[in-house]
Every structure is written in structure tokens, then in C-alpha cells.
């Protein structure tokens, strides 16, 4: 089975992730050794700190510098982890910060929010005004969502894709959090996985195999396959691959 890392901070020297090309290649090699050969590079875009134009210019420059070093047997999609504020909506076109050529956009919110009217309106604007499909990263960090799974269902009813970090499913992950998240996967509340890897000390990538094995063991291989298929669909749309 091919695996997909839908959230990473491997693109070097742009955010708090990989600092050098060597760091980035070591992270990729760790993922590749575990069968993860499809990787999304999703550097942070803080919409309240930098303009879209400046971010896109900086990201493209960093990507062009990194491209010659990317292993030939690894597929890469360039995306963005977008911190959603109202400044984002000052831009007419957000296609540059989606996953590649797709309509999917990785959207981060403050972790203490309850996804009340303001945030739901922001999601509505993304879906209806911009025609995009929000992907909510590391769902486990949102206390309200973890305590109110009905809100996750409400988000999914709006078309939001839910992502979780692999570190929560490793052998050393906190037991009660892991158990709760595995139940959420079994219930179809979590759609895709990502390493969110920054380095070998922050959201490390080397537990990917542990994570997928534990998910397969506890939730069933069919649930894991469903998550992989969803990742594959987003990844291929990002690459511009059309199904016939």
C-alpha cells in the first residue's frame, strides 16, 4: 500500500520546520523508508503577518532552491498551512495556496475556538465564495472538537476534510488520547493522516509505520484503506491527474 503524508514542514528555511536542505532530505528519507513516497510540503502562512503575494513569492523561491535535491522516487505536492484570519479574504484568488492544482486548502484556526458563528462563516466563505474545500489539520489540538464530536460531523457536512497527526497513534502516544482518536477513525470522523513533521525532535516522522499499523490493527484495514484512498484522491488532484 502506498502512503501519503498530507501535512509536513519539510520545505527548508521557510518556517519553523526543516532548517537546511540536509535536514529536509533526512526527513524525506525517513518517510521513504516507511513506504511514504507521496509527500505534501505545507509551510505555514500566517495571514495576519504577511501578504499573500509576499508569501507566494518566498515559498516559490524556497521551492525552486530545493527542487534539484528532491529524490526522483518521491512525489511532491506543494501546498500551504493557512492560518485563517479575515485578512485572508482580502484576496480575490486563493488558488496559489491550495494543495497543488486542487481545490483543497489546509486551514488552521486558533486551537481554543469552538467553531462558532465566526469560524463557520469563514468556512462558508471558503467553500461558497472561493469554491475551495477546507482541510482541517491536527484535529486533536482543538479541545472543543475533541469534546464535541457532533461539531466535527457538522464540519464534515459542510465538506471539510479532517486530518490527524501520526504521532497520536504511535506506541508511545498518550493512551487515552490515542484510544479516543482511534474511536473517531472507526466512526469515520477522521479522513486523512499527516506527519506534520518539523524535525526529528518536533512531530517526528519515524513513527509513520507504527501509526498505520496501530490504526489497521484497532480500526480495521478497511478504515486505513479508506483514509489512504482519500489522501490519494487529494494528492492526484493536486498533481492534476484526472480520473477517466
PDB file of C-alpha atoms in Angstrom:
ATOM      1  CA  UNK A   1       0.000   0.000   0.000  1.00  0.00           C
ATOM      2  CA  UNK A   2       1.309   3.454  -0.916  1.00  0.00           C
ATOM      3  CA  UNK A   3       1.151   6.035   1.843  1.00  0.00           C
ATOM      4  CA  UNK A   4       0.648   9.788   1.694  1.00  0.00           C
ATOM      5  CA  UNK A   5       1.915  12.452   4.068  1.00  0.00           C
ATOM      6  CA  UNK A   6      -0.664  15.210   3.700  1.00  0.00           C
ATOM      7  CA  UNK A   7       0.932  17.713   6.089  1.00  0.00           C
ATOM      8  CA  UNK A   8       4.615  18.454   6.602  1.00  0.00           C
ATOM      9  CA  UNK A   9       7.069  21.252   7.245  1.00  0.00           C
ATOM     10  CA  UNK A  10       9.876  19.743   5.222  1.00  0.00           C
ATOM     11  CA  UNK A  11      10.414  22.616   2.777  1.00  0.00           C
ATOM     12  CA  UNK A  12      13.624  24.080   4.209  1.00  0.00           C
ATOM     13  CA  UNK A  13      14.309  27.560   5.549  1.00  0.00           C
ATOM     14  CA  UNK A  14      10.800  28.974   5.285  1.00  0.00           C
ATOM     15  CA  UNK A  15       9.125  28.362   8.660  1.00  0.00           C
ATOM     16  CA  UNK A  16       9.761  26.512  11.921  1.00  0.00           C
ATOM     17  CA  UNK A  17      10.337  23.229  10.101  1.00  0.00           C
ATOM     18  CA  UNK A  18      13.452  21.935   8.337  1.00  0.00           C
ATOM     19  CA  UNK A  19      16.273  24.450   8.523  1.00  0.00           C
ATOM     20  CA  UNK A  20      18.537  23.159   5.755  1.00  0.00           C
ATOM     21  CA  UNK A  21      18.368  21.041   2.623  1.00  0.00           C
ATOM     22  CA  UNK A  22      20.193  18.304   4.521  1.00  0.00           C
ATOM     23  CA  UNK A  23      17.564  18.383   7.280  1.00  0.00           C
ATOM     24  CA  UNK A  24      14.769  18.167   4.733  1.00  0.00           C
ATOM     25  CA  UNK A  25      16.345  15.251   2.882  1.00  0.00           C
ATOM     26  CA  UNK A  26      16.816  13.341   6.135  1.00  0.00           C
ATOM     27  CA  UNK A  27      13.121  13.764   6.921  1.00  0.00           C
ATOM     28  CA  UNK A  28      12.152  12.613   3.435  1.00  0.00           C
ATOM     29  CA  UNK A  29      14.452   9.600   3.704  1.00  0.00           C
ATOM     30  CA  UNK A  30      12.820   8.610   6.996  1.00  0.00           C
ATOM     31  CA  UNK A  31       9.371   8.772   5.424  1.00  0.00           C
ATOM     32  CA  UNK A  32      10.505   6.999   2.260  1.00  0.00           C
ATOM     33  CA  UNK A  33      11.992   4.123   4.262  1.00  0.00           C
ATOM     34  CA  UNK A  34       8.493   3.554   5.688  1.00  0.00           C
ATOM     35  CA  UNK A  35       6.778   3.474   2.303  1.00  0.00           C
ATOM     36  CA  UNK A  36       5.713   7.126   2.304  1.00  0.00           C
ATOM     37  CA  UNK A  37       6.688   8.279  -1.183  1.00  0.00           C
ATOM     38  CA  UNK A  38       3.955  10.889  -1.654  1.00  0.00           C
ATOM     39  CA  UNK A  39       4.622  13.974   0.430  1.00  0.00           C
ATOM     40  CA  UNK A  40       2.878  17.335   0.703  1.00  0.00           C
ATOM     41  CA  UNK A  41       5.047  20.323   1.595  1.00  0.00           C
ATOM     42  CA  UNK A  42       2.796  22.671   3.566  1.00  0.00           C
ATOM     43  CA  UNK A  43       4.716  25.591   5.092  1.00  0.00           C
ATOM     44  CA  UNK A  44       2.944  27.976   7.444  1.00  0.00           C
ATOM     45  CA  UNK A  45       1.250  31.059   6.010  1.00  0.00           C
ATOM     46  CA  UNK A  46       0.264  33.450   8.780  1.00  0.00           C
ATOM     47  CA  UNK A  47      -2.273  35.636   7.040  1.00  0.00           C
ATOM     48  CA  UNK A  48      -2.111  38.289   9.755  1.00  0.00           C
ATOM     49  CA  UNK A  49       1.662  38.725   9.345  1.00  0.00           C
ATOM     50  CA  UNK A  50       2.493  38.652   5.625  1.00  0.00           C
ATOM     51  CA  UNK A  51       0.657  39.342   2.385  1.00  0.00           C
ATOM     52  CA  UNK A  52      -0.350  36.533   0.073  1.00  0.00           C
ATOM     53  CA  UNK A  53       1.876  37.908  -2.684  1.00  0.00           C
ATOM     54  CA  UNK A  54       4.953  38.015  -0.470  1.00  0.00           C
ATOM     55  CA  UNK A  55       4.281  34.545   0.916  1.00  0.00           C
ATOM     56  CA  UNK A  56       3.833  33.001  -2.531  1.00  0.00           C
ATOM     57  CA  UNK A  57       6.987  34.662  -3.798  1.00  0.00           C
ATOM     58  CA  UNK A  58       9.013  33.428  -0.826  1.00  0.00           C
ATOM     59  CA  UNK A  59       7.581  29.919  -0.969  1.00  0.00           C
ATOM     60  CA  UNK A  60       8.280  29.598  -4.688  1.00  0.00           C
ATOM     61  CA  UNK A  61      11.844  30.813  -4.242  1.00  0.00           C
ATOM     62  CA  UNK A  62      12.467  28.269  -1.470  1.00  0.00           C
ATOM     63  CA  UNK A  63      10.864  25.513  -3.511  1.00  0.00           C
ATOM     64  CA  UNK A  64      12.954  26.262  -6.614  1.00  0.00           C
ATOM     65  CA  UNK A  65      16.077  26.111  -4.462  1.00  0.00           C
ATOM     66  CA  UNK A  66      15.004  22.747  -3.024  1.00  0.00           C
ATOM     67  CA  UNK A  67      13.686  21.051  -6.166  1.00  0.00           C
ATOM     68  CA  UNK A  68      17.050  19.868  -7.549  1.00  0.00           C
ATOM     69  CA  UNK A  69      17.646  17.848  -4.369  1.00  0.00           C
ATOM     70  CA  UNK A  70      14.277  16.046  -4.202  1.00  0.00           C
ATOM     71  CA  UNK A  71      14.742  12.281  -4.773  1.00  0.00           C
ATOM     72  CA  UNK A  72      13.382  11.086  -8.103  1.00  0.00           C
ATOM     73  CA  UNK A  73      11.384   8.309  -6.466  1.00  0.00           C
ATOM     74  CA  UNK A  74       9.400  10.707  -4.270  1.00  0.00           C
ATOM     75  CA  UNK A  75       6.279  12.520  -5.444  1.00  0.00           C
ATOM     76  CA  UNK A  76       5.903  16.048  -4.092  1.00  0.00           C
ATOM     77  CA  UNK A  77       2.905  18.350  -3.858  1.00  0.00           C
ATOM     78  CA  UNK A  78       3.390  21.968  -2.847  1.00  0.00           C
ATOM     79  CA  UNK A  79       0.731  23.351  -0.536  1.00  0.00           C
ATOM     80  CA  UNK A  80       0.292  25.643   2.444  1.00  0.00           C
ATOM     81  CA  UNK A  81      -0.899  25.516   6.036  1.00  0.00           C
ATOM     82  CA  UNK A  82      -3.039  28.628   6.087  1.00  0.00           C
ATOM     83  CA  UNK A  83      -3.767  30.354   9.380  1.00  0.00           C
ATOM     84  CA  UNK A  84      -7.264  31.691   8.771  1.00  0.00           C
ATOM     85  CA  UNK A  85      -7.974  35.309   9.672  1.00  0.00           C
ATOM     86  CA  UNK A  86     -10.200  37.838   7.959  1.00  0.00           C
ATOM     87  CA  UNK A  87      -7.098  39.216   6.214  1.00  0.00           C
ATOM     88  CA  UNK A  88      -7.181  36.117   4.036  1.00  0.00           C
ATOM     89  CA  UNK A  89     -10.409  37.262   2.447  1.00  0.00           C
ATOM     90  CA  UNK A  90      -8.871  40.481   1.144  1.00  0.00           C
ATOM     91  CA  UNK A  91      -7.537  38.360  -1.718  1.00  0.00           C
ATOM     92  CA  UNK A  92      -9.630  37.618  -4.787  1.00  0.00           C
ATOM     93  CA  UNK A  93      -7.804  34.406  -5.691  1.00  0.00           C
ATOM     94  CA  UNK A  94      -6.584  31.779  -3.214  1.00  0.00           C
ATOM     95  CA  UNK A  95      -5.689  29.092  -5.750  1.00  0.00           C
ATOM     96  CA  UNK A  96      -1.967  29.605  -5.143  1.00  0.00           C
ATOM     97  CA  UNK A  97      -2.148  28.266  -1.592  1.00  0.00           C
ATOM     98  CA  UNK A  98      -4.188  25.131  -2.182  1.00  0.00           C
ATOM     99  CA  UNK A  99      -2.701  21.656  -2.471  1.00  0.00           C
ATOM    100  CA  UNK A 100      -1.132  21.988  -5.913  1.00  0.00           C
ATOM    101  CA  UNK A 101      -3.759  22.231  -8.640  1.00  0.00           C
ATOM    102  CA  UNK A 102      -6.592  21.002  -6.421  1.00  0.00           C
ATOM    103  CA  UNK A 103      -9.399  22.841  -4.662  1.00  0.00           C
ATOM    104  CA  UNK A 104      -8.294  21.532  -1.250  1.00  0.00           C
ATOM    105  CA  UNK A 105      -6.772  24.024   1.200  1.00  0.00           C
ATOM    106  CA  UNK A 106      -5.162  23.225   4.573  1.00  0.00           C
ATOM    107  CA  UNK A 107      -6.770  25.659   7.021  1.00  0.00           C
ATOM    108  CA  UNK A 108      -5.610  26.183  10.602  1.00  0.00           C
ATOM    109  CA  UNK A 109      -7.614  28.050  13.254  1.00  0.00           C
ATOM    110  CA  UNK A 110      -6.843  29.077  16.857  1.00  0.00           C
ATOM    111  CA  UNK A 111      -6.939  25.931  18.981  1.00  0.00           C
ATOM    112  CA  UNK A 112      -9.183  27.370  21.682  1.00  0.00           C
ATOM    113  CA  UNK A 113     -12.099  28.242  19.397  1.00  0.00           C
ATOM    114  CA  UNK A 114     -15.469  26.485  19.464  1.00  0.00           C
ATOM    115  CA  UNK A 115     -16.184  26.830  15.749  1.00  0.00           C
ATOM    116  CA  UNK A 116     -18.988  29.197  16.489  1.00  0.00           C
ATOM    117  CA  UNK A 117     -20.652  31.581  14.026  1.00  0.00           C
ATOM    118  CA  UNK A 118     -17.468  33.472  13.068  1.00  0.00           C
ATOM    119  CA  UNK A 119     -15.436  30.406  12.120  1.00  0.00           C
ATOM    120  CA  UNK A 120     -18.359  28.679  10.424  1.00  0.00           C
ATOM    121  CA  UNK A 121     -18.869  31.820   8.366  1.00  0.00           C
ATOM    122  CA  UNK A 122     -15.195  31.752   7.358  1.00  0.00           C
ATOM    123  CA  UNK A 123     -15.551  28.142   6.257  1.00  0.00           C
ATOM    124  CA  UNK A 124     -18.702  29.063   4.336  1.00  0.00           C
ATOM    125  CA  UNK A 125     -16.830  31.852   2.527  1.00  0.00           C
ATOM    126  CA  UNK A 126     -14.036  29.459   1.568  1.00  0.00           C
ATOM    127  CA  UNK A 127     -16.456  26.870   0.217  1.00  0.00           C
ATOM    128  CA  UNK A 128     -19.061  29.108  -1.395  1.00  0.00           C
ATOM    129  CA  UNK A 129     -17.222  32.290  -2.422  1.00  0.00           C
ATOM    130  CA  UNK A 130     -13.905  30.725  -3.358  1.00  0.00           C
ATOM    131  CA  UNK A 131     -15.078  27.240  -4.311  1.00  0.00           C
ATOM    132  CA  UNK A 132     -12.484  25.567  -2.080  1.00  0.00           C
ATOM    133  CA  UNK A 133     -12.558  22.504   0.169  1.00  0.00           C
ATOM    134  CA  UNK A 134     -11.058  23.175   3.614  1.00  0.00           C
ATOM    135  CA  UNK A 135      -8.864  20.526   5.220  1.00  0.00           C
ATOM    136  CA  UNK A 136      -8.655  20.931   8.999  1.00  0.00           C
ATOM    137  CA  UNK A 137      -5.188  19.905  10.255  1.00  0.00           C
ATOM    138  CA  UNK A 138      -4.373  18.096  13.519  1.00  0.00           C
ATOM    139  CA  UNK A 139      -7.948  17.868  14.751  1.00  0.00           C
ATOM    140  CA  UNK A 140      -6.665  16.576  18.100  1.00  0.00           C
ATOM    141  CA  UNK A 141      -5.435  20.061  19.027  1.00  0.00           C
ATOM    142  CA  UNK A 142      -8.930  21.547  19.073  1.00  0.00           C
ATOM    143  CA  UNK A 143     -10.251  20.946  22.575  1.00  0.00           C
ATOM    144  CA  UNK A 144     -13.847  21.754  21.663  1.00  0.00           C
ATOM    145  CA  UNK A 145     -13.873  19.348  18.730  1.00  0.00           C
ATOM    146  CA  UNK A 146     -12.383  16.564  20.828  1.00  0.00           C
ATOM    147  CA  UNK A 147     -15.122  17.057  23.412  1.00  0.00           C
ATOM    148  CA  UNK A 148     -17.938  17.617  20.923  1.00  0.00           C
ATOM    149  CA  UNK A 149     -17.712  15.182  18.056  1.00  0.00           C
ATOM    150  CA  UNK A 150     -21.063  16.431  16.777  1.00  0.00           C
ATOM    151  CA  UNK A 151     -19.282  19.629  15.720  1.00  0.00           C
ATOM    152  CA  UNK A 152     -16.861  17.536  13.643  1.00  0.00           C
ATOM    153  CA  UNK A 153     -19.867  15.958  11.937  1.00  0.00           C
ATOM    154  CA  UNK A 154     -21.223  19.445  11.271  1.00  0.00           C
ATOM    155  CA  UNK A 155     -17.933  20.456   9.682  1.00  0.00           C
ATOM    156  CA  UNK A 156     -17.859  17.299   7.587  1.00  0.00           C
ATOM    157  CA  UNK A 157     -21.417  18.007   6.435  1.00  0.00           C
ATOM    158  CA  UNK A 158     -20.039  21.275   5.039  1.00  0.00           C
ATOM    159  CA  UNK A 159     -17.429  19.302   3.112  1.00  0.00           C
ATOM    160  CA  UNK A 160     -14.485  19.864   5.468  1.00  0.00           C
ATOM    161  CA  UNK A 161     -11.832  17.137   5.392  1.00  0.00           C
ATOM    162  CA  UNK A 162     -10.416  16.197   8.809  1.00  0.00           C
ATOM    163  CA  UNK A 163      -6.682  15.478   9.225  1.00  0.00           C
ATOM    164  CA  UNK A 164      -4.886  13.958  12.215  1.00  0.00           C
ATOM    165  CA  UNK A 165      -1.173  13.696  13.044  1.00  0.00           C
ATOM    166  CA  UNK A 166       0.511  10.288  13.065  1.00  0.00           C
ATOM    167  CA  UNK A 167       2.239  10.945  16.397  1.00  0.00           C
ATOM    168  CA  UNK A 168      -1.081  10.332  18.151  1.00  0.00           C
ATOM    169  CA  UNK A 169      -1.107   6.695  17.030  1.00  0.00           C
ATOM    170  CA  UNK A 170       2.463   5.692  17.838  1.00  0.00           C
ATOM    171  CA  UNK A 171       3.287   3.147  20.523  1.00  0.00           C
ATOM    172  CA  UNK A 172       4.325   5.925  22.923  1.00  0.00           C
ATOM    173  CA  UNK A 173       1.333   8.208  22.329  1.00  0.00           C
ATOM    174  CA  UNK A 174      -0.794   9.071  25.399  1.00  0.00           C
ATOM    175  CA  UNK A 175      -3.142   6.120  25.909  1.00  0.00           C
ATOM    176  CA  UNK A 176      -6.460   7.908  26.426  1.00  0.00           C
ATOM    177  CA  UNK A 177      -5.944  10.370  23.595  1.00  0.00           C
ATOM    178  CA  UNK A 178      -4.939   7.556  21.246  1.00  0.00           C
ATOM    179  CA  UNK A 179      -7.960   5.477  22.241  1.00  0.00           C
ATOM    180  CA  UNK A 180     -10.321   8.381  21.640  1.00  0.00           C
ATOM    181  CA  UNK A 181      -8.823   9.195  18.255  1.00  0.00           C
ATOM    182  CA  UNK A 182      -8.917   5.552  17.180  1.00  0.00           C
ATOM    183  CA  UNK A 183     -12.623   5.511  18.020  1.00  0.00           C
ATOM    184  CA  UNK A 184     -13.041   8.634  15.914  1.00  0.00           C
ATOM    185  CA  UNK A 185     -11.307   6.944  12.997  1.00  0.00           C
ATOM    186  CA  UNK A 186     -13.532   3.883  13.404  1.00  0.00           C
ATOM    187  CA  UNK A 187     -16.538   6.199  13.356  1.00  0.00           C
ATOM    188  CA  UNK A 188     -15.428   7.866  10.134  1.00  0.00           C
ATOM    189  CA  UNK A 189     -14.676  11.238  11.726  1.00  0.00           C
ATOM    190  CA  UNK A 190     -11.036  11.442  10.597  1.00  0.00           C
ATOM    191  CA  UNK A 191     -10.282  11.352   6.873  1.00  0.00           C
ATOM    192  CA  UNK A 192      -6.526  11.642   6.297  1.00  0.00           C
ATOM    193  CA  UNK A 193      -3.168  11.473   8.069  1.00  0.00           C
ATOM    194  CA  UNK A 194      -0.112  13.682   8.073  1.00  0.00           C
ATOM    195  CA  UNK A 195       3.183  13.675   9.906  1.00  0.00           C
ATOM    196  CA  UNK A 196       3.220  17.449  10.486  1.00  0.00           C
ATOM    197  CA  UNK A 197       6.931  16.764  10.738  1.00  0.00           C
ATOM    198  CA  UNK A 198       9.210  19.684  11.516  1.00  0.00           C
ATOM    199  CA  UNK A 199      12.362  17.863  12.594  1.00  0.00           C
ATOM    200  CA  UNK A 200      13.500  14.755  14.439  1.00  0.00           C
ATOM    201  CA  UNK A 201      12.617  16.435  17.728  1.00  0.00           C
ATOM    202  CA  UNK A 202       9.285  18.078  16.797  1.00  0.00           C
ATOM    203  CA  UNK A 203       6.473  15.987  15.272  1.00  0.00           C
ATOM    204  CA  UNK A 204       8.974  13.414  14.144  1.00  0.00           C
ATOM    205  CA  UNK A 205       8.326  11.312  11.018  1.00  0.00           C
ATOM    206  CA  UNK A 206       9.801   7.957  12.009  1.00  0.00           C
ATOM    207  CA  UNK A 207       6.591   6.681  13.670  1.00  0.00           C
ATOM    208  CA  UNK A 208       4.544   6.609  10.453  1.00  0.00           C
ATOM    209  CA  UNK A 209       4.708   2.808  10.245  1.00  0.00           C
ATOM    210  CA  UNK A 210       3.721   2.420  13.894  1.00  0.00           C
ATOM    211  CA  UNK A 211       0.770   4.740  13.348  1.00  0.00           C
ATOM    212  CA  UNK A 212      -0.669   2.996  10.305  1.00  0.00           C
ATOM    213  CA  UNK A 213      -0.106  -0.438  11.840  1.00  0.00           C
ATOM    214  CA  UNK A 214      -1.941   0.556  15.019  1.00  0.00           C
ATOM    215  CA  UNK A 215      -4.800   2.092  13.029  1.00  0.00           C
ATOM    216  CA  UNK A 216      -5.076  -1.028  10.905  1.00  0.00           C
ATOM    217  CA  UNK A 217      -4.996  -3.258  13.986  1.00  0.00           C
ATOM    218  CA  UNK A 218      -7.529  -1.304  16.057  1.00  0.00           C
ATOM    219  CA  UNK A 219      -9.828   0.145  13.379  1.00  0.00           C
ATOM    220  CA  UNK A 220      -9.554  -2.442  10.636  1.00  0.00           C
ATOM    221  CA  UNK A 221      -7.608  -2.448   7.413  1.00  0.00           C
ATOM    222  CA  UNK A 222     -10.684  -1.233   5.526  1.00  0.00           C
ATOM    223  CA  UNK A 223     -10.678   2.036   7.519  1.00  0.00           C
ATOM    224  CA  UNK A 224      -6.999   2.554   6.803  1.00  0.00           C
ATOM    225  CA  UNK A 225      -7.579   1.886   3.102  1.00  0.00           C
ATOM    226  CA  UNK A 226     -10.416   4.421   3.064  1.00  0.00           C
ATOM    227  CA  UNK A 227      -8.127   7.071   4.545  1.00  0.00           C
ATOM    228  CA  UNK A 228      -5.383   6.232   2.050  1.00  0.00           C
ATOM    229  CA  UNK A 229      -7.871   6.476  -0.840  1.00  0.00           C
ATOM    230  CA  UNK A 230      -8.973   9.924   0.337  1.00  0.00           C
ATOM    231  CA  UNK A 231      -5.351  11.063   0.546  1.00  0.00           C
ATOM    232  CA  UNK A 232      -4.657   9.609  -2.900  1.00  0.00           C
ATOM    233  CA  UNK A 233      -7.628  11.473  -4.371  1.00  0.00           C
ATOM    234  CA  UNK A 234      -6.471  14.821  -2.965  1.00  0.00           C
ATOM    235  CA  UNK A 235      -2.854  14.166  -3.933  1.00  0.00           C
ATOM    236  CA  UNK A 236      -3.694  13.207  -7.512  1.00  0.00           C
ATOM    237  CA  UNK A 237      -5.992  16.206  -7.925  1.00  0.00           C
ATOM    238  CA  UNK A 238      -3.121  18.354  -6.658  1.00  0.00           C
ATOM    239  CA  UNK A 239      -0.874  16.859  -9.335  1.00  0.00           C
ATOM    240  CA  UNK A 240      -3.523  17.468 -11.970  1.00  0.00           C
ATOM    241  CA  UNK A 241      -4.156  13.771 -12.567  1.00  0.00           C
ATOM    242  CA  UNK A 242      -7.709  13.246 -13.813  1.00  0.00           C
ATOM    243  CA  UNK A 243      -9.646  10.019 -13.483  1.00  0.00           C
ATOM    244  CA  UNK A 244     -11.329   8.769 -16.619  1.00  0.00           C
TER     245      UNK A 244
END
